Coordinates of C-alpha atoms in Angstrom, one line a residue:
M1 CA -32.0 4.9 18.7
K2 CA -28.7 3.1 18.3
T3 CA -30.3 0.9 15.7
S4 CA -31.6 3.8 13.6
S5 CA -28.2 5.6 14.0
S6 CA -26.4 2.5 12.8
V7 CA -28.7 2.2 9.8
W8 CA -28.2 5.8 8.9
C9 CA -24.4 5.5 9.1
L10 CA -24.5 2.4 7.0
M11 CA -26.6 4.2 4.3
V12 CA -24.1 7.1 4.3
V13 CA -21.2 4.7 3.9
L14 CA -22.9 2.8 1.0
H15 CA -23.7 6.2 -0.6
I16 CA -20.1 7.2 -0.5
I17 CA -19.0 3.9 -1.9
L18 CA -21.4 4.2 -4.7
L19 CA -20.2 7.7 -5.6
L20 CA -16.6 6.6 -5.4
G21 CA -17.4 3.7 -7.7
L22 CA -19.1 5.9 -10.2
G23 CA -16.2 8.3 -10.1
M24 CA -13.8 5.5 -10.8
I25 CA -15.9 4.3 -13.7
S26 CA -16.1 7.8 -15.1
S27 CA -12.4 8.3 -14.7
S28 CA -11.7 5.0 -16.4
L29 CA -14.0 5.8 -19.4
G30 CA -12.3 9.2 -19.7
S31 CA -8.9 7.5 -20.1
M32 CA -10.0 4.8 -22.5
Q33 CA -8.0 4.7 -25.8
Q34 CA -10.2 6.3 -28.4
V35 CA -8.1 5.6 -31.5
P36 CA -6.0 2.5 -32.4
A37 CA -2.9 4.7 -32.7
L38 CA -1.7 8.3 -33.1
F39 CA 0.9 9.0 -35.8
V40 CA 2.6 12.4 -35.6
F41 CA 4.4 14.4 -38.3
G42 CA 5.9 17.8 -37.8
D43 CA 8.8 19.9 -36.6
S44 CA 10.3 21.1 -33.3
L45 CA 7.0 22.1 -31.8
I46 CA 6.2 18.3 -31.4
D47 CA 9.6 16.6 -31.9
P48 CA 10.1 13.9 -29.2
G49 CA 13.8 13.6 -29.8
N50 CA 14.3 12.4 -33.4
N51 CA 17.2 14.7 -33.9
N52 CA 19.2 13.6 -30.9
N53 CA 21.8 11.7 -32.9
Y54 CA 21.9 14.0 -35.9
K55 CA 24.6 16.5 -36.7
T56 CA 22.4 19.6 -36.2
L57 CA 22.0 22.6 -33.9
A58 CA 18.2 21.8 -33.8
K59 CA 18.0 19.4 -30.9
A60 CA 17.0 19.7 -27.3
N61 CA 18.6 16.7 -25.6
N62 CA 20.0 18.8 -22.8
F63 CA 18.8 20.1 -19.4
P64 CA 16.8 22.1 -18.5
N65 CA 14.6 20.9 -21.4
G66 CA 12.4 18.2 -20.0
I67 CA 12.6 19.5 -16.4
D68 CA 8.9 18.8 -15.8
F69 CA 8.6 15.8 -18.1
P70 CA 8.1 12.4 -16.4
Y71 CA 10.8 10.8 -18.6
G72 CA 13.3 13.8 -18.2
V73 CA 15.4 15.0 -21.0
T74 CA 14.2 13.3 -24.2
G75 CA 14.9 15.9 -26.9
R76 CA 11.6 17.8 -26.6
F77 CA 11.8 21.6 -26.9
C78 CA 9.7 22.0 -23.9
N79 CA 9.8 22.0 -20.1
G80 CA 7.3 19.1 -20.2
A81 CA 4.9 17.4 -22.6
T82 CA 4.5 18.7 -26.1
L83 CA 1.2 19.4 -28.0
A84 CA 1.3 16.0 -29.5
D85 CA 1.8 14.4 -26.1
H86 CA -1.2 16.2 -24.7
L87 CA -3.4 15.2 -27.6
G88 CA -2.3 11.6 -27.0
Y89 CA -3.2 11.9 -23.3
L90 CA -6.7 13.1 -24.3
L91 CA -7.0 10.2 -26.7
G92 CA -6.0 7.7 -24.0
I93 CA -2.5 7.2 -25.3
E94 CA 0.2 7.6 -22.6
F95 CA 3.3 7.7 -24.7
I96 CA 4.1 8.0 -28.4
P97 CA 7.7 6.8 -29.2
A98 CA 10.1 8.6 -31.5
C99 CA 10.7 6.9 -34.8
N100 CA 14.5 7.2 -34.4
D101 CA 14.5 5.7 -31.0
P102 CA 16.0 2.1 -31.3
R103 CA 13.4 0.9 -28.7
T104 CA 10.6 1.8 -31.1
T105 CA 9.9 -1.7 -32.4
G106 CA 7.7 -4.6 -31.7
S107 CA 4.7 -3.9 -29.5
N108 CA 5.9 -0.4 -28.9
L109 CA 4.6 0.5 -32.3
L110 CA 1.0 -0.4 -31.5
Q111 CA -0.1 3.0 -30.0
G112 CA 1.6 5.0 -32.7
V113 CA 4.9 6.7 -33.7
N114 CA 6.1 10.3 -33.7
F115 CA 8.2 11.2 -36.8
A116 CA 8.5 15.0 -36.1
S117 CA 11.9 16.5 -36.6
S118 CA 13.2 19.9 -35.4
S119 CA 14.1 22.3 -38.2
A120 CA 12.1 20.2 -40.7
G121 CA 9.7 21.6 -43.2
I122 CA 7.3 20.6 -46.0
L123 CA 10.0 21.5 -48.5
N124 CA 12.9 19.0 -48.6
D125 CA 15.7 21.6 -48.2
T126 CA 14.1 23.5 -45.4
G127 CA 16.4 23.6 -42.3
A128 CA 19.4 22.2 -44.2
K129 CA 21.5 25.1 -43.2
I130 CA 21.1 24.1 -39.6
G131 CA 21.9 20.5 -40.1
Q132 CA 20.3 17.1 -40.5
N133 CA 16.5 16.6 -40.1
L134 CA 13.7 14.5 -41.4
P135 CA 11.7 16.6 -44.0
M136 CA 8.1 15.8 -44.3
F137 CA 8.5 13.6 -47.4
R138 CA 10.9 11.4 -45.4
Q139 CA 8.6 11.3 -42.4
V140 CA 5.8 10.1 -44.7
E141 CA 8.2 7.6 -46.3
L142 CA 9.2 6.1 -43.0
F143 CA 5.6 5.7 -42.0
G144 CA 4.6 3.9 -45.2
E145 CA 7.8 1.8 -45.9
K146 CA 9.2 1.1 -42.5
I147 CA 6.5 1.3 -39.8
L148 CA 3.4 0.0 -41.5
P149 CA 5.1 -3.2 -42.7
K150 CA 6.2 -3.9 -39.2
L151 CA 2.7 -3.3 -37.9
K152 CA 1.2 -5.6 -40.4
S153 CA 3.7 -8.3 -39.5
L154 CA 2.8 -7.9 -35.9
M155 CA -0.9 -8.3 -36.6
E156 CA -0.3 -11.4 -38.8
N157 CA 1.6 -13.0 -35.9
S158 CA -1.1 -12.2 -33.4
N159 CA -4.3 -12.6 -35.5
G160 CA -3.3 -15.1 -38.2
E161 CA -2.6 -14.2 -41.8
D162 CA -6.2 -14.7 -43.0
S163 CA -7.6 -11.9 -40.9
A164 CA -4.5 -9.8 -40.8
T165 CA -5.4 -7.7 -43.9
N166 CA -8.8 -6.6 -42.6
T167 CA -7.4 -6.0 -39.1
F168 CA -4.5 -4.0 -40.4
E169 CA -6.6 -1.8 -42.8
H170 CA -9.1 -1.1 -40.1
F171 CA -6.2 -0.2 -37.7
V172 CA -4.7 2.3 -40.1
A173 CA -8.0 3.8 -41.2
K174 CA -9.2 4.4 -37.6
S175 CA -5.9 5.8 -36.4
L176 CA -5.3 9.5 -36.3
I177 CA -2.7 11.3 -38.3
F178 CA -1.6 14.6 -36.6
S179 CA 0.5 16.9 -38.8
N180 CA 1.9 20.2 -37.5
I181 CA 4.5 21.5 -39.9
G182 CA 5.2 24.5 -42.2
T183 CA 6.6 27.1 -39.7
N184 CA 10.1 26.4 -40.7
D185 CA 9.4 26.7 -44.4
L186 CA 8.7 30.4 -43.7
L187 CA 11.1 31.0 -40.8
N188 CA 14.2 29.1 -42.1
N189 CA 13.8 30.4 -45.6
Y190 CA 12.6 34.0 -45.2
L191 CA 11.4 35.3 -41.9
A192 CA 14.3 34.5 -39.5
R193 CA 17.1 37.1 -39.5
F194 CA 19.8 34.4 -39.7
A195 CA 18.1 32.9 -42.8
N196 CA 17.4 36.1 -44.7
P197 CA 19.9 38.8 -43.6
L198 CA 19.2 40.8 -46.8
H199 CA 15.4 40.8 -46.0
K200 CA 14.5 39.4 -49.4
P201 CA 10.7 39.4 -49.9
I202 CA 8.8 36.2 -50.0
P203 CA 7.9 35.3 -53.6
P204 CA 4.1 35.8 -54.1
Q205 CA 3.6 32.1 -55.0
F206 CA 5.9 30.6 -52.4
W207 CA 3.2 29.3 -50.0
D208 CA 1.2 28.0 -53.0
S209 CA 4.1 25.8 -53.9
V210 CA 4.5 24.7 -50.3
L211 CA 0.9 23.7 -50.2
I212 CA 1.2 21.7 -53.4
A213 CA 3.9 19.7 -51.8
Y214 CA 2.0 19.4 -48.6
G215 CA -1.2 18.2 -50.3
N216 CA 0.8 15.5 -52.1
Q217 CA 2.3 14.4 -48.9
L218 CA -1.1 14.1 -47.2
K219 CA -2.4 12.2 -50.2
K220 CA 0.5 9.8 -49.9
L221 CA -0.5 9.1 -46.3
Y222 CA -4.1 8.5 -47.6
S223 CA -2.7 6.0 -50.2
Y224 CA -1.1 4.1 -47.3
G225 CA -4.6 3.7 -45.7
A226 CA -4.9 6.7 -43.4
R227 CA -8.3 8.3 -43.3
K228 CA -8.4 10.6 -40.2
F229 CA -6.2 13.7 -40.2
L230 CA -5.7 16.6 -37.9
V231 CA -3.8 19.3 -39.8
T232 CA -2.6 22.4 -37.9
G233 CA -2.2 25.9 -39.2
L234 CA 0.5 28.4 -38.3
G235 CA 0.6 30.1 -35.0
P236 CA 1.3 33.9 -34.5
L237 CA 4.9 33.8 -35.6
G238 CA 5.5 37.4 -34.8
C239 CA 4.7 36.8 -31.1
S240 CA 7.5 34.4 -30.4
P241 CA 10.3 35.7 -28.1
Y242 CA 12.8 35.1 -30.9
I243 CA 11.0 37.3 -33.5
I244 CA 10.2 40.0 -30.9
A245 CA 13.9 40.1 -29.8
S246 CA 15.1 40.1 -33.5
F247 CA 12.7 42.6 -35.0
G248 CA 10.4 44.1 -32.4
E249 CA 10.8 47.7 -31.2
D250 CA 8.6 47.1 -28.2
R251 CA 9.5 44.0 -26.1
N252 CA 5.8 43.8 -25.0
Q253 CA 4.3 43.8 -28.4
C254 CA 4.2 41.2 -31.2
Y255 CA 5.8 41.9 -34.5
E256 CA 2.7 42.1 -36.7
H257 CA 4.4 41.8 -40.1
H258 CA 5.1 38.1 -39.5
N259 CA 1.7 37.6 -38.0
E260 CA 0.0 39.0 -41.1
I261 CA 1.9 36.5 -43.3
A262 CA 0.9 33.6 -41.0
V263 CA -2.8 34.6 -41.3
Q264 CA -2.7 34.8 -45.1
C265 CA -0.9 31.4 -45.2
N266 CA -3.5 29.9 -42.9
L267 CA -6.4 30.9 -45.2
K268 CA -4.7 29.1 -48.1
T269 CA -4.0 26.0 -45.9
K270 CA -7.7 25.8 -44.9
T271 CA -8.7 26.0 -48.5
M272 CA -6.3 23.1 -49.2
V273 CA -8.0 21.0 -46.5
Q274 CA -11.4 21.7 -47.9
Q275 CA -10.2 20.5 -51.3
L276 CA -8.7 17.3 -49.8
N277 CA -12.0 16.5 -48.1
Q278 CA -13.7 16.7 -51.5
D279 CA -11.0 14.8 -53.4
L280 CA -10.3 11.9 -51.0
P281 CA -13.2 9.5 -50.6
G282 CA -13.7 8.3 -47.0
A283 CA -11.2 10.8 -45.6
Y284 CA -11.9 13.2 -42.8
V285 CA -9.3 16.0 -42.8
L286 CA -9.7 18.4 -39.8
Y287 CA -8.1 21.8 -40.0
W288 CA -7.0 23.3 -36.7
D289 CA -6.5 27.0 -36.7
V290 CA -4.3 27.5 -33.7
Y291 CA -3.6 31.2 -34.5
P292 CA -6.7 32.8 -32.8
L293 CA -6.3 30.7 -29.6
I294 CA -2.6 31.3 -29.1
R295 CA -3.0 35.0 -30.0
Q296 CA -5.9 35.3 -27.4
I297 CA -3.6 33.8 -24.7
I298 CA -0.7 36.1 -25.6
D299 CA -2.9 39.2 -25.6
N300 CA -4.8 38.3 -22.4
P301 CA -2.4 36.1 -20.4
S302 CA -4.0 36.6 -17.0
Q303 CA -7.4 35.3 -18.3
Y304 CA -5.7 32.0 -18.9
G305 CA -3.5 31.8 -15.8
F306 CA -0.3 33.2 -17.3
K307 CA 1.8 36.2 -16.3
Y308 CA 4.3 36.5 -19.1
S309 CA 3.4 36.1 -22.8
H310 CA 6.1 38.0 -24.7
C311 CA 9.3 36.6 -23.1
A312 CA 10.5 33.0 -22.7
C313 CA 11.0 31.1 -19.4
C314 CA 14.4 29.8 -20.5
G315 CA 17.0 31.5 -22.7
A316 CA 19.1 34.6 -22.9
G317 CA 19.2 38.0 -24.4
P318 CA 16.2 40.3 -24.9
S319 CA 12.9 38.6 -24.0
N320 CA 15.1 35.5 -23.4
G321 CA 14.7 35.1 -27.1
L322 CA 18.1 35.1 -28.8
F323 CA 19.5 31.7 -27.7
L324 CA 18.3 28.2 -27.1
C325 CA 17.6 26.8 -23.7
V326 CA 20.8 25.2 -22.6
P327 CA 22.7 24.5 -19.4
G328 CA 23.5 27.9 -17.8
S329 CA 20.6 29.7 -19.5
I330 CA 18.4 32.0 -17.4
L331 CA 15.6 29.8 -16.1
C332 CA 12.3 31.1 -14.6
P333 CA 11.3 29.7 -11.2
D334 CA 7.7 29.0 -12.2
R335 CA 7.2 27.6 -15.7
S336 CA 3.4 27.7 -15.4
E337 CA 3.5 31.5 -15.5
F338 CA 5.0 31.6 -19.1
V339 CA 3.2 31.1 -22.4
F340 CA 6.6 30.3 -24.0
W341 CA 9.2 27.9 -22.7
D342 CA 12.1 29.0 -24.9
W343 CA 12.7 31.4 -27.8
F344 CA 10.0 29.8 -30.0
H345 CA 8.3 26.9 -28.3
P346 CA 5.3 27.0 -26.0
S347 CA 5.4 25.9 -22.4
E348 CA 3.7 22.7 -21.3
A349 CA 0.9 24.8 -19.7
T350 CA 0.2 26.3 -23.1
N351 CA 0.4 22.9 -24.9
K352 CA -2.1 21.4 -22.4
F353 CA -4.6 24.2 -22.8
S354 CA -4.3 24.2 -26.6
A355 CA -4.8 20.4 -26.9
R356 CA -8.0 20.6 -24.9
Q357 CA -9.3 23.3 -27.2
A358 CA -8.7 21.1 -30.2
Y359 CA -10.2 18.1 -28.6
D360 CA -13.6 19.4 -27.5
G361 CA -13.4 23.1 -28.3
I362 CA -15.6 25.3 -30.4
I363 CA -15.9 24.5 -34.1
Q364 CA -14.5 28.0 -35.1
S365 CA -11.1 26.7 -34.0
T366 CA -11.3 23.3 -35.7
Y367 CA -13.0 22.9 -39.1
P368 CA -15.3 21.1 -39.8
T369 CA -15.6 19.4 -36.4
N370 CA -13.5 19.1 -33.2
L371 CA -11.2 16.2 -32.5
K372 CA -13.6 14.5 -30.2
Q373 CA -16.2 14.3 -32.9
L374 CA -13.6 13.2 -35.5
V375 CA -12.4 10.2 -33.5
E376 CA -16.0 9.1 -33.1
L377 CA -16.6 8.8 -36.8

């Protein structure tokens, strides 16, 4: 009896060890790096702190920003990790350094660089009233003329000059370009009260001119060797606490005028992406329509684990939407209950959920594939 009991116990232990081993392998595979690097272009929604040393109001290098981020206050407009950070996590990349950080050099470049800059836009002068920033053209320029030469030099030193070209070209082509920009071109020129106190209408061809510039910037990235792109559309601008506080008559309702503009702009952006896929041989340009997802969360917060979707966790004024999140601001006790961290930027909980939807979500959100399928190409 003792012998059979001992054998049974041994079998149970071995079974548990096997399951644990399989779990560890599965976990390890899930965290494997899926692209050589992630290069990020955009605005304050994904800025990692590139504006910290600029003369501008558009920076977040103060507490309580970063209250839940492992590295603390970095300049992110979020309580924790941004959308770009969470996309990196899903791709097996732990940290993407800011291009303006002096530590972003040497081997720190090898997993990618984040060029995003708060208040920046596709147009060169967007956000200039607020202060310094890196407009999209400058972000692209820094990628091609500063970062890529350094990466090529690193590969020459490690692989030898003969194989460096092939290695470098493969590295750039297989890396992912993530671009999330355009919001400020509308807000900082027309849709924000401070930018357009006289309520001048948006010229009919304004977004068309924005997309011409944007298309040229993406083509420039292609000319540098980039082949895989994730291009994000506009979110529901009229649902941000800032716009609700500025224009809304009901603090629990989105301001639909701004949302209708975002939807129309997104249709044109998707058309631009379709054209780029036709015009650029070997390129895979993925369009991510974030609008339906974020709107669904805002309209049905409890279904996604949230309680508050029209007011910010941190700020001041109606809906906590009239001032930046700074020391002394009203701060909610539980950040996970809020869709928005501050007057315009999503909370980490929202960013995490959104990134997962782009990565392996339904094709209706990302066109023509999801991100997981894109990186496998």
